[in-house]
GROMACS .gro file of C-alpha atoms in nm:
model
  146
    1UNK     CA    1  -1.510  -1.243  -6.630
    2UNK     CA    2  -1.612  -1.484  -6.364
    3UNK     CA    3  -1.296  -1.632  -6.276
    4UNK     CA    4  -1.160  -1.331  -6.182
    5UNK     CA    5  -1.164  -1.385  -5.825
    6UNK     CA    6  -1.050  -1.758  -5.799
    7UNK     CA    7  -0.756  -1.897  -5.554
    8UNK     CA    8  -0.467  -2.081  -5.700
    9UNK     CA    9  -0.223  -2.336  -5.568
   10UNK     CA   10   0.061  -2.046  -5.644
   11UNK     CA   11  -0.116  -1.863  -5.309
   12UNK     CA   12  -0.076  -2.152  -5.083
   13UNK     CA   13   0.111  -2.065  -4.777
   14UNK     CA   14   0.175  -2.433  -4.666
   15UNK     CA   15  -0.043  -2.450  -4.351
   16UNK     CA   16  -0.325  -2.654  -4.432
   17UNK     CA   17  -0.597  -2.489  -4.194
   18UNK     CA   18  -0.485  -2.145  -4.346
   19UNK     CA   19  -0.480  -2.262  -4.743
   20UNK     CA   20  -0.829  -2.460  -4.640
   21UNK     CA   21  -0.959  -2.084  -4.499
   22UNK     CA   22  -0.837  -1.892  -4.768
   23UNK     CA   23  -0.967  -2.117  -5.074
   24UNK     CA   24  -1.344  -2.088  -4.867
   25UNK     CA   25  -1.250  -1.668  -4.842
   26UNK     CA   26  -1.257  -1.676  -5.236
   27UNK     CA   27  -1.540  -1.918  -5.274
   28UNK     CA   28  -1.755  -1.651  -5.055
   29UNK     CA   29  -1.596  -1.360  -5.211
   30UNK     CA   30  -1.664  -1.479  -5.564
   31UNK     CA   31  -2.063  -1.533  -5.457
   32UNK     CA   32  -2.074  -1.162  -5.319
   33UNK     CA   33  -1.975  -1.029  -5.644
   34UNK     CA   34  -2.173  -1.261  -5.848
   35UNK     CA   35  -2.457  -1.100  -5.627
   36UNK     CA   36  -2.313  -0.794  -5.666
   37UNK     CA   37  -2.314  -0.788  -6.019
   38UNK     CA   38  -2.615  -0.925  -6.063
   39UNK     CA   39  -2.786  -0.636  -5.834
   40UNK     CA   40  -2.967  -0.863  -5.624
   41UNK     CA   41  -3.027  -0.703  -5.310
   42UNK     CA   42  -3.162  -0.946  -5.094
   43UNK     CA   43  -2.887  -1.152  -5.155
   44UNK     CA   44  -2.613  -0.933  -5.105
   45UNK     CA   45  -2.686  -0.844  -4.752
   46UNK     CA   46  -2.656  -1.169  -4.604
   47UNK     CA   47  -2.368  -1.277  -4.808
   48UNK     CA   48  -2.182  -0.918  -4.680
   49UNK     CA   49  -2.263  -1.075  -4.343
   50UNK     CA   50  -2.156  -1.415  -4.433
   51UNK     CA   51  -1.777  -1.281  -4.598
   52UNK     CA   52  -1.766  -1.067  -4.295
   53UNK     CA   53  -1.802  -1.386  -4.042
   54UNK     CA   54  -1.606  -1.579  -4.211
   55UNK     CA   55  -1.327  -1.290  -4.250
   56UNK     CA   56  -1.336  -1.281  -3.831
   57UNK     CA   57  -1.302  -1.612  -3.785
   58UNK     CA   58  -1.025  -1.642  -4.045
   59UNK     CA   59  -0.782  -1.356  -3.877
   60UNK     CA   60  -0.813  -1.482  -3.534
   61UNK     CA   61  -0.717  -1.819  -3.667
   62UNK     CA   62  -0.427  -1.687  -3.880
   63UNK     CA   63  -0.341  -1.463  -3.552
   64UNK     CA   64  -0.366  -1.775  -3.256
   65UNK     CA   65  -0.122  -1.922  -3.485
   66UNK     CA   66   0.115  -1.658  -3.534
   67UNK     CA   67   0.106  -1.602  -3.158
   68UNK     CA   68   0.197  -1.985  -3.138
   69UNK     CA   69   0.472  -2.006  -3.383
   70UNK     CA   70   0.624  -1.686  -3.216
   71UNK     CA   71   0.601  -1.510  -3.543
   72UNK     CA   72   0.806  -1.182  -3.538
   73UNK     CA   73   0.553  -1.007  -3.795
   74UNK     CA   74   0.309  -1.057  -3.569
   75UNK     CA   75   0.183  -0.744  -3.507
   76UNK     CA   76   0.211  -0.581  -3.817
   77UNK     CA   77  -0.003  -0.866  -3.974
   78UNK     CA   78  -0.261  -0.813  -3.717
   79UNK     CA   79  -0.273  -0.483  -3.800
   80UNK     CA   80  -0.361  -0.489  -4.174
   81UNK     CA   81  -0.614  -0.742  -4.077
   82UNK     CA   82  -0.778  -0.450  -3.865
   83UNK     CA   83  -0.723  -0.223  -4.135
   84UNK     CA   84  -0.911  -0.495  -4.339
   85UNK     CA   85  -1.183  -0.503  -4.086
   86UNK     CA   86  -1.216  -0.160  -4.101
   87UNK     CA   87  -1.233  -0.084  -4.469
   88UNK     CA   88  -1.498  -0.395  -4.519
   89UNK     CA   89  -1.677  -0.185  -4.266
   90UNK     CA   90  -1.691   0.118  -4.488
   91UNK     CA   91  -1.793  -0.085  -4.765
   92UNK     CA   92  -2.066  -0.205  -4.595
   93UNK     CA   93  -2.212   0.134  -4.475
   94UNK     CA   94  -2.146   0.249  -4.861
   95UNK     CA   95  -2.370  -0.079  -4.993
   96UNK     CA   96  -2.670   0.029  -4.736
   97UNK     CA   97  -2.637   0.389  -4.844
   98UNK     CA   98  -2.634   0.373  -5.248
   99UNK     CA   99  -2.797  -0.013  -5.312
  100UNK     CA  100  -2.634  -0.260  -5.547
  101UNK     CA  101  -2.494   0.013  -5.834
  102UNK     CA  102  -2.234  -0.128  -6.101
  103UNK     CA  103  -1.950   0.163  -5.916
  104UNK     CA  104  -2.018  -0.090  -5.588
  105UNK     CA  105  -2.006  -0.398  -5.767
  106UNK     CA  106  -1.674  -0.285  -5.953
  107UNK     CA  107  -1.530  -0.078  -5.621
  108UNK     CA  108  -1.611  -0.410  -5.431
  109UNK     CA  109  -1.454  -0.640  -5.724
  110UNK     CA  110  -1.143  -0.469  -5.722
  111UNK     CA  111  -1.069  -0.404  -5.345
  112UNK     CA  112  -1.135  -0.761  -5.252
  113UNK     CA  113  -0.927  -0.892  -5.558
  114UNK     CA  114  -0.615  -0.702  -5.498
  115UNK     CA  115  -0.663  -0.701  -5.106
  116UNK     CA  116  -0.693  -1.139  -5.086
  117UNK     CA  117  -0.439  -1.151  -5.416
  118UNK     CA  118  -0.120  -0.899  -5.241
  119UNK     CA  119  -0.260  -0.996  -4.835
  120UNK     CA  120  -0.226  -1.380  -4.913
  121UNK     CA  121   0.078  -1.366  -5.150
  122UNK     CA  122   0.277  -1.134  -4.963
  123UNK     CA  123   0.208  -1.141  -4.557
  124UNK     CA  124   0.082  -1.465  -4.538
  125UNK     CA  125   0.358  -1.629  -4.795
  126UNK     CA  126   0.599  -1.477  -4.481
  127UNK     CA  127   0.418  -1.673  -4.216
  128UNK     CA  128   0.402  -2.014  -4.440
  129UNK     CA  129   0.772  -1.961  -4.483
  130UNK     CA  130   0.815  -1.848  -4.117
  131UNK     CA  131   0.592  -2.205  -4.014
  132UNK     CA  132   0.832  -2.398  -4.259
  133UNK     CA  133   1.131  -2.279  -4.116
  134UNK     CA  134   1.030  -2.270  -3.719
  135UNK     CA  135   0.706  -2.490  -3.700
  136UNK     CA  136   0.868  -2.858  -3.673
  137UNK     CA  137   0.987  -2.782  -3.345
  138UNK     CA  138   0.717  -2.654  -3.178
  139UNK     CA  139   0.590  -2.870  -2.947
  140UNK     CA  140   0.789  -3.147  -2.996
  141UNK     CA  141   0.971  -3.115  -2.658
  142UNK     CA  142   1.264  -2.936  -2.777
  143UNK     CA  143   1.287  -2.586  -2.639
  144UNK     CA  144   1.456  -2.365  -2.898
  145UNK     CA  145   1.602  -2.015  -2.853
  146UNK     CA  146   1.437  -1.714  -2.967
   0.00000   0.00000   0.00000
């Protein structure tokens, strides 16, 4: 039960500073549920605002790079971080409304699990493989096509 929300090598993407970001989105994930689960409301509130930081910082990362490498998915992947943003946001407003009940704790559980486990193993896999493919050259002088 309290592994559930754990990264694993499979979800590395291959860009250190992104793998390195997403292994500390887990860590802080995992210690809002635990929170969450364990009802304490004083401690949720500053963890939602910790996640929520850390989140920001994250997506503009992930995006400056994408921007770098050119990355033709671009958009779309900024996007669903939005959306992201956005739905967190709801979740948030939902918290302060009804307190630390075991629906939030599981609603919370589940969204974040599936939303990190498909975002990170689906669009971000693309950019890692994108970066794999088209990184080397960047900035090493050679002008390439594109």
């Amino acid at each position: 039960m309290g592994a559930a929300l754990q990264w694993t090598p499979a979800l590395a993407v291959g860009v250190a500073e992104i793998d390195a970001q997403h292994q500390e989105l887990f860590r802080r994930a995992e210690r809002l549920i635990a929170a969450l689960r364990a009802g304490s409301r004083g401690e949720i509130l500053p963890l939602l605002a910790y996640l929520d930081e850390y989140v920001a910082v994250h997506f503009e990362a992930e995006e400056r790079l994408m921007k770098a490498v050119a990355f033709p998915g671009r958009e779309a992947h900024a996007a669903v971080h939005l959306a992201f943003r956005a739905d967190f946001a709801a979740f948030v407003r939902d918290f302060r409304r009804t307190g630390p009940t075991a629906l939030v704790a599981l609603t919370i559980h589940n969204w974040l699990s599936d939303w990190l486990r498909m975002h990170i193993g689906g669009v971000d896999q693309e950019l890692g493989r994108w970066m794999a493919a088209h990184g080397p050259s960047l900035g090493a002088g050679g002008a390439r096509g594109g």
